[in-house]
CSV table of N, CA and C in Angstrom, one decimal:
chain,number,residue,atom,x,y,z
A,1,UNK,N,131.8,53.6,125.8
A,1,UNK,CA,131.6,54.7,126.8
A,1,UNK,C,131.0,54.0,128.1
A,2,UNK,N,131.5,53.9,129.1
A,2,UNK,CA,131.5,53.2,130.7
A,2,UNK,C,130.5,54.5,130.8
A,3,UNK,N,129.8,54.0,131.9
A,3,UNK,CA,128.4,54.4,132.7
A,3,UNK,C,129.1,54.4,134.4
A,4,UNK,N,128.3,55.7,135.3
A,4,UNK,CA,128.8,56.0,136.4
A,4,UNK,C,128.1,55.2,137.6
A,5,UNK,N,128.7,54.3,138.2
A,5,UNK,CA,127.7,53.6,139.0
A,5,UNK,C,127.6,53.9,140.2
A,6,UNK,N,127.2,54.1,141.2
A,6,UNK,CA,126.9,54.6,142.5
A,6,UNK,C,127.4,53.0,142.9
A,7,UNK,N,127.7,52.7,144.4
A,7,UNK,CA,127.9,51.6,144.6
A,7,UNK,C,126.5,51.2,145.6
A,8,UNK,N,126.7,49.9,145.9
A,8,UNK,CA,125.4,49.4,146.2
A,8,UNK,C,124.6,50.2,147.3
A,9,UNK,N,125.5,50.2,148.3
A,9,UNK,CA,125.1,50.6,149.8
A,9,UNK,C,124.6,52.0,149.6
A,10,UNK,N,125.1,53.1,148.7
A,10,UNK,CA,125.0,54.4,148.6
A,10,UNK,C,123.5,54.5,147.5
A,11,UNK,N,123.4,53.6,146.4
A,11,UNK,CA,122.4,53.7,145.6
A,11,UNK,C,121.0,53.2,146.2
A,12,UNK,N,121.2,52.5,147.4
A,12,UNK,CA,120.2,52.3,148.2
A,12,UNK,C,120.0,53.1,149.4
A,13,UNK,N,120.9,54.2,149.7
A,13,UNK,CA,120.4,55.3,150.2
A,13,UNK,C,120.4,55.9,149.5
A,14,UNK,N,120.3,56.2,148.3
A,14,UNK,CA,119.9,57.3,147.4
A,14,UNK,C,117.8,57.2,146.9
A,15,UNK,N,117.7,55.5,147.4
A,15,UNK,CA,116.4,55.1,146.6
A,15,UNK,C,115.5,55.0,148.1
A,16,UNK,N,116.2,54.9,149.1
A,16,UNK,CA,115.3,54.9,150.2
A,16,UNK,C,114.7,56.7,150.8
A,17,UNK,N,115.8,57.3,150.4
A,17,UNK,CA,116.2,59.1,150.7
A,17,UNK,C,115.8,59.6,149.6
A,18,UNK,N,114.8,59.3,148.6
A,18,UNK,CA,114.9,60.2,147.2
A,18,UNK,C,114.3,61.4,147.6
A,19,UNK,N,113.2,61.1,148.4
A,19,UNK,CA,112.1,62.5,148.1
A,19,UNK,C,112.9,63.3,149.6
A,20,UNK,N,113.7,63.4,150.0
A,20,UNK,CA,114.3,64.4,151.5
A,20,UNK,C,115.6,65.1,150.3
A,21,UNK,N,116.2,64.9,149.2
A,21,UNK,CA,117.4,65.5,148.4
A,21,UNK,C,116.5,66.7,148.0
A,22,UNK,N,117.3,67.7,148.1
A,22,UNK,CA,116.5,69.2,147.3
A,22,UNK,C,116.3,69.3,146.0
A,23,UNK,N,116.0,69.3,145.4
A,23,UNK,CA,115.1,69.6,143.5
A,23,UNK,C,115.2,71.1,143.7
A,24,UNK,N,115.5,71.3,142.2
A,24,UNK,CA,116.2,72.5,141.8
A,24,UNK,C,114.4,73.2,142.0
A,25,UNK,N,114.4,74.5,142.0
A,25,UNK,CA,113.2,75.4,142.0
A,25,UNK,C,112.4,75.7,140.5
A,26,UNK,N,111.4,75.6,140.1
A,26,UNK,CA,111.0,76.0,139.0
A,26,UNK,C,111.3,77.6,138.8
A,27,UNK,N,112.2,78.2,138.3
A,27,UNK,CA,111.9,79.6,137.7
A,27,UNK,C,110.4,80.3,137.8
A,28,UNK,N,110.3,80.7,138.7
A,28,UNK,CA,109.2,81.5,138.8
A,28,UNK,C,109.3,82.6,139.8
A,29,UNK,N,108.5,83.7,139.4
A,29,UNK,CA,109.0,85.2,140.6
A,29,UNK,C,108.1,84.8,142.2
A,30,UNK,N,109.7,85.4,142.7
A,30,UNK,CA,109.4,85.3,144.5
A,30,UNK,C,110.3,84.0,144.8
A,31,UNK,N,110.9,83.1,144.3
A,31,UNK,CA,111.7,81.9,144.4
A,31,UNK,C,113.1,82.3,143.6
A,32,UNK,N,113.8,83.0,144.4
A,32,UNK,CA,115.5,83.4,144.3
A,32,UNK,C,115.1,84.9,144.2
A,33,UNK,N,115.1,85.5,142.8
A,33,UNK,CA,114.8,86.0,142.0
A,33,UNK,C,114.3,86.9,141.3
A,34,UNK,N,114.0,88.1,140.5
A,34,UNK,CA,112.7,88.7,139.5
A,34,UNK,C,113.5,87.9,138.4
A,35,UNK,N,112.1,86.8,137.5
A,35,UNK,CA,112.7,86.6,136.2
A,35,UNK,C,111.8,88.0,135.1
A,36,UNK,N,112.2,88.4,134.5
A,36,UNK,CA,111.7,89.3,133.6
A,36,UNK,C,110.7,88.7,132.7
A,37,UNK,N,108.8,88.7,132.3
A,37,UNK,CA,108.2,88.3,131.3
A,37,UNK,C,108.9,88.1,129.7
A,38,UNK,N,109.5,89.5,129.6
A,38,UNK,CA,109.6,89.8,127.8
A,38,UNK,C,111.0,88.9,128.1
A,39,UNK,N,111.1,88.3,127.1
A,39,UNK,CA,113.0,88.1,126.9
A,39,UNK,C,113.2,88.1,125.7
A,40,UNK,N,112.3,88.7,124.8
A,40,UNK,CA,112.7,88.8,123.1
A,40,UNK,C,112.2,90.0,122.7
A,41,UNK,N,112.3,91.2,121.7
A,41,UNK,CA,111.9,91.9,121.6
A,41,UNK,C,112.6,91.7,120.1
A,42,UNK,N,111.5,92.1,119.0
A,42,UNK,CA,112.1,91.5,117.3
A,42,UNK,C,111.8,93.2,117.1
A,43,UNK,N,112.5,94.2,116.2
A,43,UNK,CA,111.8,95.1,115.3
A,43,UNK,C,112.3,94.3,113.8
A,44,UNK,N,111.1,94.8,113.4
A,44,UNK,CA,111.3,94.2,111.5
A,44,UNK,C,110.3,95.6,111.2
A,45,UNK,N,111.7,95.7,109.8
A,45,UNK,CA,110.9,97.3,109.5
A,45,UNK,C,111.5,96.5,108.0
A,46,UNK,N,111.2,98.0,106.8
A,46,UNK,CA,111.3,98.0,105.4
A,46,UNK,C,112.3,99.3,105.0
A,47,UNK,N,113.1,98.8,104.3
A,47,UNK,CA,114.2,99.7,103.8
A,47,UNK,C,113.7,101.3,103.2
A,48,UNK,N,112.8,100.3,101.8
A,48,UNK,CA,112.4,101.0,101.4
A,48,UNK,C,110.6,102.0,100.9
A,49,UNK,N,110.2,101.4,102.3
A,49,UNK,CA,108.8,101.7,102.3
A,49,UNK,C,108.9,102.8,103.7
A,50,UNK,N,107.5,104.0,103.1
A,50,UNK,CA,107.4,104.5,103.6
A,50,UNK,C,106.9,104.8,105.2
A,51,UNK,N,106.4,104.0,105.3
A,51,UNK,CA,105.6,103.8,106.7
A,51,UNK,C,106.6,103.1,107.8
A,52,UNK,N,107.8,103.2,107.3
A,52,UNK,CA,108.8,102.7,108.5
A,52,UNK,C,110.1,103.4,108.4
A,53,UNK,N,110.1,104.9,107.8
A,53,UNK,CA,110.6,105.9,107.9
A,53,UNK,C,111.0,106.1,109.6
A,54,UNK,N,109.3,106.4,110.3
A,54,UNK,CA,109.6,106.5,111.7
A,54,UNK,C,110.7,105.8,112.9
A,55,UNK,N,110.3,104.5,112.2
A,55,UNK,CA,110.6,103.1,112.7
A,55,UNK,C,112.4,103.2,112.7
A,56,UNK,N,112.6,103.3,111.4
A,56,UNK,CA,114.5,103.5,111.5
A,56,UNK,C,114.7,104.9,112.2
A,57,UNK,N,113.8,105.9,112.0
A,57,UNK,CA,114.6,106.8,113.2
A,57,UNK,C,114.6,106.6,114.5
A,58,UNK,N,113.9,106.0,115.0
A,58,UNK,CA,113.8,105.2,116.4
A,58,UNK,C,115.1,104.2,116.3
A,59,UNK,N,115.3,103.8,115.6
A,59,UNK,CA,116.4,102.7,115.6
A,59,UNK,C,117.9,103.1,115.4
A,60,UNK,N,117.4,103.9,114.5
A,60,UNK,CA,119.0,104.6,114.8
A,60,UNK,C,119.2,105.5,116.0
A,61,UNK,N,118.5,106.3,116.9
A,61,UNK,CA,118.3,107.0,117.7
A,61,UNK,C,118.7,106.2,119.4
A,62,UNK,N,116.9,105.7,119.7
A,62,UNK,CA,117.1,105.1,121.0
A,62,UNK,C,116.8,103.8,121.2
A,63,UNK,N,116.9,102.8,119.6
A,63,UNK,CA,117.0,101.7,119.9
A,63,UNK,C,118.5,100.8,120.5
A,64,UNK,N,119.3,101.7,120.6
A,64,UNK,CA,120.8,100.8,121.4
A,64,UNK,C,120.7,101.7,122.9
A,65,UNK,N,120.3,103.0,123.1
A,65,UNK,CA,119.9,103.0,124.6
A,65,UNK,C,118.8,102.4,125.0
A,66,UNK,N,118.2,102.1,124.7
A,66,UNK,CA,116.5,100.7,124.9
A,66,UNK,C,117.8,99.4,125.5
A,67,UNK,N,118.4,99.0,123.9
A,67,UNK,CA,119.3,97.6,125.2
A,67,UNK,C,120.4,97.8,125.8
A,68,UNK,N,120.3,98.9,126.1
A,68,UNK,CA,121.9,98.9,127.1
A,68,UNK,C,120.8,99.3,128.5
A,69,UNK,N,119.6,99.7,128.8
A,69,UNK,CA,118.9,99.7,129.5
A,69,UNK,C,118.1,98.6,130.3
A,70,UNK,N,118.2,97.6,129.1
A,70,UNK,CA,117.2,96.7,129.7
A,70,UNK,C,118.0,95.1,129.1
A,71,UNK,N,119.3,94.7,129.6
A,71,UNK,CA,120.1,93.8,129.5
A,71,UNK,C,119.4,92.4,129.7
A,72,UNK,N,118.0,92.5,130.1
A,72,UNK,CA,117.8,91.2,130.0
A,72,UNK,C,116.9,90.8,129.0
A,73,UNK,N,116.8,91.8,128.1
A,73,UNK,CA,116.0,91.4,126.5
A,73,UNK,C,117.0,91.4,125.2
A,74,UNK,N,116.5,90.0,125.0
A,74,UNK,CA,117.5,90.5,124.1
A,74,UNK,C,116.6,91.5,122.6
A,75,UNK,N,117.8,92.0,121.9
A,75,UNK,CA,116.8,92.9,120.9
A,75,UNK,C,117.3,92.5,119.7
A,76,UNK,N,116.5,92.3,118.6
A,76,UNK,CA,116.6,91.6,117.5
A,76,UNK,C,116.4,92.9,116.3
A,77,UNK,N,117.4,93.3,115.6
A,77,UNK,CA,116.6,94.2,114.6
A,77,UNK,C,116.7,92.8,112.9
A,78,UNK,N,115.3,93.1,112.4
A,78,UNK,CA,115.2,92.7,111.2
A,78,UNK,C,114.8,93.6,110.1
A,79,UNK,N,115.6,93.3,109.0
A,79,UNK,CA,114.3,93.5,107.7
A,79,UNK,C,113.5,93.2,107.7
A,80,UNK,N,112.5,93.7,107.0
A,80,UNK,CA,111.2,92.9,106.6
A,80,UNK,C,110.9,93.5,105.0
A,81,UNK,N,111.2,93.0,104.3
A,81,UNK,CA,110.7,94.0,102.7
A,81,UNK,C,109.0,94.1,102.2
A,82,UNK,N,109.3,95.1,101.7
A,82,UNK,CA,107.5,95.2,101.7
A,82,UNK,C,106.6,94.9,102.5
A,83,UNK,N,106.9,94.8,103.5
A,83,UNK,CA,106.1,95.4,104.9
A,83,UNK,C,106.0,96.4,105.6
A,84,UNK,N,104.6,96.2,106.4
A,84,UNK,CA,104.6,97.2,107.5
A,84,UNK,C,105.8,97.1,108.7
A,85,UNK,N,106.2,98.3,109.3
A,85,UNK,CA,107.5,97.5,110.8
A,85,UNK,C,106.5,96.9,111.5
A,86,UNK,N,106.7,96.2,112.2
A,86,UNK,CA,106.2,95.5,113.6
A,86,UNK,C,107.3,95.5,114.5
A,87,UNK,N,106.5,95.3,115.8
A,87,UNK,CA,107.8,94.5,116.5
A,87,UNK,C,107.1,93.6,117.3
A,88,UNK,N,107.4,92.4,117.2
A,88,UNK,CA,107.2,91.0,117.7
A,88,UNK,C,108.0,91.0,119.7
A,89,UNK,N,106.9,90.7,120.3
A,89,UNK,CA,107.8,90.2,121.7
A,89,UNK,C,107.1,88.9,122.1
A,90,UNK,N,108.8,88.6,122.5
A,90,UNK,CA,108.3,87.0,122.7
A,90,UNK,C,108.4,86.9,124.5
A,91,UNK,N,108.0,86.1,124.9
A,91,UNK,CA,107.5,86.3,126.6
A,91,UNK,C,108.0,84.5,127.2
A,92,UNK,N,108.5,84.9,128.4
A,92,UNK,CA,108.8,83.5,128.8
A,92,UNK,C,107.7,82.5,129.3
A,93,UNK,N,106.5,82.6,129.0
A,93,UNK,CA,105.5,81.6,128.8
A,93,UNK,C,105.4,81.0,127.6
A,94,UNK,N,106.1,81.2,126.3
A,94,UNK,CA,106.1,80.9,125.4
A,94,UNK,C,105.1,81.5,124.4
A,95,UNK,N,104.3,82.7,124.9
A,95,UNK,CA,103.5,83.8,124.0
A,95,UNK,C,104.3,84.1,123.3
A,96,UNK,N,103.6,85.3,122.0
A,96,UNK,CA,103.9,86.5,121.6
A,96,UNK,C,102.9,87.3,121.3
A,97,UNK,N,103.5,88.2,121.3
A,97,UNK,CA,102.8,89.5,121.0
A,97,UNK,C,103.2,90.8,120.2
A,98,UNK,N,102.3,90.5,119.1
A,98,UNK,CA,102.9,91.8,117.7
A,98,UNK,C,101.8,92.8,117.6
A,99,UNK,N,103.0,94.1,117.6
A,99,UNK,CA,102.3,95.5,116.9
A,99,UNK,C,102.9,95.9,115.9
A,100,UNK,N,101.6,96.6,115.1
A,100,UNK,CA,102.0,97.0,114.1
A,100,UNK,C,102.3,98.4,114.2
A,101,UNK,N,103.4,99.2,113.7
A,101,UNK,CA,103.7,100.3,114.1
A,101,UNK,C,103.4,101.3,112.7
A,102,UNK,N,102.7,101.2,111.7
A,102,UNK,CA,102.0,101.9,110.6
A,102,UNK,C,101.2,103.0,111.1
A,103,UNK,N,101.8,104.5,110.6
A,103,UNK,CA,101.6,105.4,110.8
A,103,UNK,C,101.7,106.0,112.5
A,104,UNK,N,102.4,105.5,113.3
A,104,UNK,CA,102.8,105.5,114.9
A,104,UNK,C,104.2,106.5,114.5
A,105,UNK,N,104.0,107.8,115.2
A,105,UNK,CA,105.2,109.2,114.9
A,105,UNK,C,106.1,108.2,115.8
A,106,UNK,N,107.8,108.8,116.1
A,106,UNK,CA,108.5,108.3,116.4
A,106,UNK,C,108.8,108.6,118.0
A,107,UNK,N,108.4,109.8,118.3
A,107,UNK,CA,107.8,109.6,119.2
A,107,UNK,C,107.1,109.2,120.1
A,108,UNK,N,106.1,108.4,120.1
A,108,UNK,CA,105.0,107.6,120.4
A,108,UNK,C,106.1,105.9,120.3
A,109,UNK,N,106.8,105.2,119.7
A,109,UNK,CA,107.2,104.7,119.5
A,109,UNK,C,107.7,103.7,120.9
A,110,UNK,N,108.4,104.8,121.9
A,110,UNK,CA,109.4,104.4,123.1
A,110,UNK,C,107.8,104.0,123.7
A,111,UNK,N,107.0,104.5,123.7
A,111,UNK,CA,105.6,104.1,124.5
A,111,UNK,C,105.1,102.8,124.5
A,112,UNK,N,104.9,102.2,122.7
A,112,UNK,CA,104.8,100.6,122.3
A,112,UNK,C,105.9,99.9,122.6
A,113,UNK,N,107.1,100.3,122.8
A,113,UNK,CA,107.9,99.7,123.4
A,113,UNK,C,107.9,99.0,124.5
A,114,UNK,N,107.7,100.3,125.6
A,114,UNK,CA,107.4,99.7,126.7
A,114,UNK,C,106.2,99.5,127.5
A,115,UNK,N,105.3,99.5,126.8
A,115,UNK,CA,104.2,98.9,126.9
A,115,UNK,C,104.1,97.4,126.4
A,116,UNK,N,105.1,96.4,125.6
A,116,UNK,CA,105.1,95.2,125.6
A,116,UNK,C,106.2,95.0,126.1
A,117,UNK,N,107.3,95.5,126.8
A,117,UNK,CA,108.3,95.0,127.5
A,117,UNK,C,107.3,95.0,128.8
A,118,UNK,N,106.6,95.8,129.1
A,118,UNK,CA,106.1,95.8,130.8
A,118,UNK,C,104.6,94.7,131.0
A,119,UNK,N,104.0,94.3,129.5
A,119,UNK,CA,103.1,93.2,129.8
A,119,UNK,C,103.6,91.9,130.4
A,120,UNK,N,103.1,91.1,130.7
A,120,UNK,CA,102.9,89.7,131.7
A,120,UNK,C,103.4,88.5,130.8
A,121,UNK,N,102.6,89.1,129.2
A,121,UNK,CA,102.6,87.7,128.5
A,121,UNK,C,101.6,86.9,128.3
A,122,UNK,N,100.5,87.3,129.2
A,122,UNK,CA,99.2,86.4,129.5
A,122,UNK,C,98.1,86.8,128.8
A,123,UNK,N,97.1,86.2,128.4
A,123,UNK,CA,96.2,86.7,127.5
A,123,UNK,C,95.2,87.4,128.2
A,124,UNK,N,94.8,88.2,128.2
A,124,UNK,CA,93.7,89.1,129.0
A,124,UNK,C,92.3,88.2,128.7
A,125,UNK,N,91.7,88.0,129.8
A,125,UNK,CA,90.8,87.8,130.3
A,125,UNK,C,89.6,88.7,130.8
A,126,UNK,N,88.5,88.1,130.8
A,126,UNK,CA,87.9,89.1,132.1
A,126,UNK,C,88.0,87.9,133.4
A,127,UNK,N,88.5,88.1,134.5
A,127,UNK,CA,88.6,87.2,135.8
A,127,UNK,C,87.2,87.5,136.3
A,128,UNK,N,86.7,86.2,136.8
A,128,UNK,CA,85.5,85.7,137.5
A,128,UNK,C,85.8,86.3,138.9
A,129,UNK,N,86.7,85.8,139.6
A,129,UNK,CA,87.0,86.1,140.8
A,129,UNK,C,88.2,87.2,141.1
A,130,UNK,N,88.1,88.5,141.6
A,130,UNK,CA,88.6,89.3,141.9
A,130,UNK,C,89.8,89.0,142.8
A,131,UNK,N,89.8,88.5,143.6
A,131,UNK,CA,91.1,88.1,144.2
A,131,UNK,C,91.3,86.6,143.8
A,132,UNK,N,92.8,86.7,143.6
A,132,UNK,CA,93.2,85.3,143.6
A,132,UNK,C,94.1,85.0,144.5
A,133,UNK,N,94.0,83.8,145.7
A,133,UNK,CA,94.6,83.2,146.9
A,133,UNK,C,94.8,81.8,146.7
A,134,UNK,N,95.8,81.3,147.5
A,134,UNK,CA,96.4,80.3,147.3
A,134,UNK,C,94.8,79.5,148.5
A,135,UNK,N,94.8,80.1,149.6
A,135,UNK,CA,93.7,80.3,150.7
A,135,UNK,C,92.5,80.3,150.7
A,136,UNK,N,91.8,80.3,150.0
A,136,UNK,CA,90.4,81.5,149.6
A,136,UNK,C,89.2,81.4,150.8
A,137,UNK,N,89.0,82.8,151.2
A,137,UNK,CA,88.3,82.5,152.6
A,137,UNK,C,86.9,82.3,152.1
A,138,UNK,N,86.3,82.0,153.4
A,138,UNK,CA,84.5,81.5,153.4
A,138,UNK,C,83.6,82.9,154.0
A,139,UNK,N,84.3,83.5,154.3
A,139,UNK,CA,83.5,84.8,154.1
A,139,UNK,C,83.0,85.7,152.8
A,140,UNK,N,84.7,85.2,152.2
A,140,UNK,CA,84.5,86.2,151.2
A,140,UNK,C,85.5,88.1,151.5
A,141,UNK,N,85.2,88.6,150.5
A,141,UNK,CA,86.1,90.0,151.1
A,141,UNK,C,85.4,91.1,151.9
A,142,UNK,N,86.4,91.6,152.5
A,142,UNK,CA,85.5,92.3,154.0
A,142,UNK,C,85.5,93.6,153.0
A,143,UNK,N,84.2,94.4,153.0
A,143,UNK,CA,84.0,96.0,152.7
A,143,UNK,C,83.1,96.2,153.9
A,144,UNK,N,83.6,97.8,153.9
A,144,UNK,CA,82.9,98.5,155.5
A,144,UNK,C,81.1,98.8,155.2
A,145,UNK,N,80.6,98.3,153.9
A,145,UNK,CA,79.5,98.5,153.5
A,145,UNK,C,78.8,97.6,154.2
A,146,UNK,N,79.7,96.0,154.3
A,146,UNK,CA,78.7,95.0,154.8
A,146,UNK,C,78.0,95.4,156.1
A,147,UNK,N,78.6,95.7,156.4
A,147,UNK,CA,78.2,96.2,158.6
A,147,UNK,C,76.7,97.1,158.6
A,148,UNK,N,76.3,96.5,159.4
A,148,UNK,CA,74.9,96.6,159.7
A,148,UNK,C,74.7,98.0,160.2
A,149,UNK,N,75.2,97.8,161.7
A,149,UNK,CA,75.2,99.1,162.6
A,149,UNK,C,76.1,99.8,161.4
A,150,UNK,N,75.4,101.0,161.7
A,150,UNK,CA,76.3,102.5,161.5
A,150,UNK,C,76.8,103.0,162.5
A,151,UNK,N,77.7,103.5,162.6
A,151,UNK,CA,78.9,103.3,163.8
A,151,UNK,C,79.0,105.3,163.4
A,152,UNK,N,78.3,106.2,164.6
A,152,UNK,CA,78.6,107.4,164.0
A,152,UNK,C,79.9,108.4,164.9
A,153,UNK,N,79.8,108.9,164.8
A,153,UNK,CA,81.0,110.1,166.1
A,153,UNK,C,80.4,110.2,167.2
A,154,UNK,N,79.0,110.6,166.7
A,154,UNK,CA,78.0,110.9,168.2
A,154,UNK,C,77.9,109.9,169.1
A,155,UNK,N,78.5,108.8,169.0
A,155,UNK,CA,78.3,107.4,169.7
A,155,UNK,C,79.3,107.3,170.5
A,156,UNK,N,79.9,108.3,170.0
A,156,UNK,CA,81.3,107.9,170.8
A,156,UNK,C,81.6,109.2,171.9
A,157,UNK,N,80.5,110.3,171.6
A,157,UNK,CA,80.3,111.2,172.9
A,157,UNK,C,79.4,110.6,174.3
A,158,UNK,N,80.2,111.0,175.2
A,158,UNK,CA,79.0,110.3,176.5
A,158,UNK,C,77.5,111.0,176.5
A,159,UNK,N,76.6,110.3,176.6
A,159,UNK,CA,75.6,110.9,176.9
A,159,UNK,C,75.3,111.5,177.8
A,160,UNK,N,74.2,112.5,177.9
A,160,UNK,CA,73.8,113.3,179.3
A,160,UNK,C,73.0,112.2,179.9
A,161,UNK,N,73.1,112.4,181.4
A,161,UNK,CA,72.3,111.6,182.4
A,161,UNK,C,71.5,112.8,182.7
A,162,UNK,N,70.4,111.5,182.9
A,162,UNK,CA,69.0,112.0,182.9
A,162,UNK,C,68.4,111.8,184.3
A,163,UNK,N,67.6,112.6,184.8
A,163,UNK,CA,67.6,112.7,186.0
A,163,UNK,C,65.9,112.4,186.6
């Protein structure tokens, strides 16, 4: 198997010029783009257990309008025997995230749905700092509480001259 060689004069503008050639963009939102968090969505239910009764009527019902709705997940249905259903979502950070859906009416169901189609993926935290900036100023954030003077309407009527 022959190997592609650049010739001399071009491989040495290729090694002088590396860092001015464009590099592809990391996938991330706001660069082209929306990439979607969820891109996996698993239901695993039980044939024949009771507690995933609900689970298949959801599946038979409005689990194929769910993916003709939202084409960029894909949707996985599984067995699971002698289990509770769950449904597992996998996230393009390489999380997951499983609920168990035992004793959840079938109604309520399109709700856990989209409640882990619409998460981030990220583990919840409590955040230290309330805003996050690429910037971060040395003031700090402006609230109208800081301000010293009280600034009223009356202040802004002329006063009577006094005589």
């Amino acid at each position: 198997m022959a190997s592609f060689r650049f010739p001399r004069v071009l491989n040495d503008v290729m090694l002088a010029h590396s860092n001015q050639f464009i590099r592809p963009a990391k996938p991330k939102n706001g660069v082209g783009s929306f990439i979607f968090p969820c891109r996996k969505l698993v239901f695993n239910y039980c044939e024949r257990s009771g507690s995933s009764t609900n689970m298949l009527k959801y599946l038979q019902t409005r689990a194929i309008q769910f993916a003709h709705e939202n084409p960029q997940i894909e949707v996985v249905v599984q067995p699971r025997p002698s289990k509770h259903p769950i449904i597992r979502a996998h996230y393009t950070n390489g999380l997951q995230k499983t609920k168990c859906l035992r004793g959840v009416q079938e109604d309520e169901i399109p709700e856990v749905v989209k409640s882990l189609r619409d998460h981030s993926g990220m583990r919840l935290r409590r955040w230290k700092k309330y805003v996050v900036s690429d910037t971060p100023s040395v003031r700090g954030i402006y609230s109208p509480f800081h301000d010293k003077d009280n600034h009223e309407i009356s202040d802004l009527k002329p006063k009577p001259k006094s005589r």
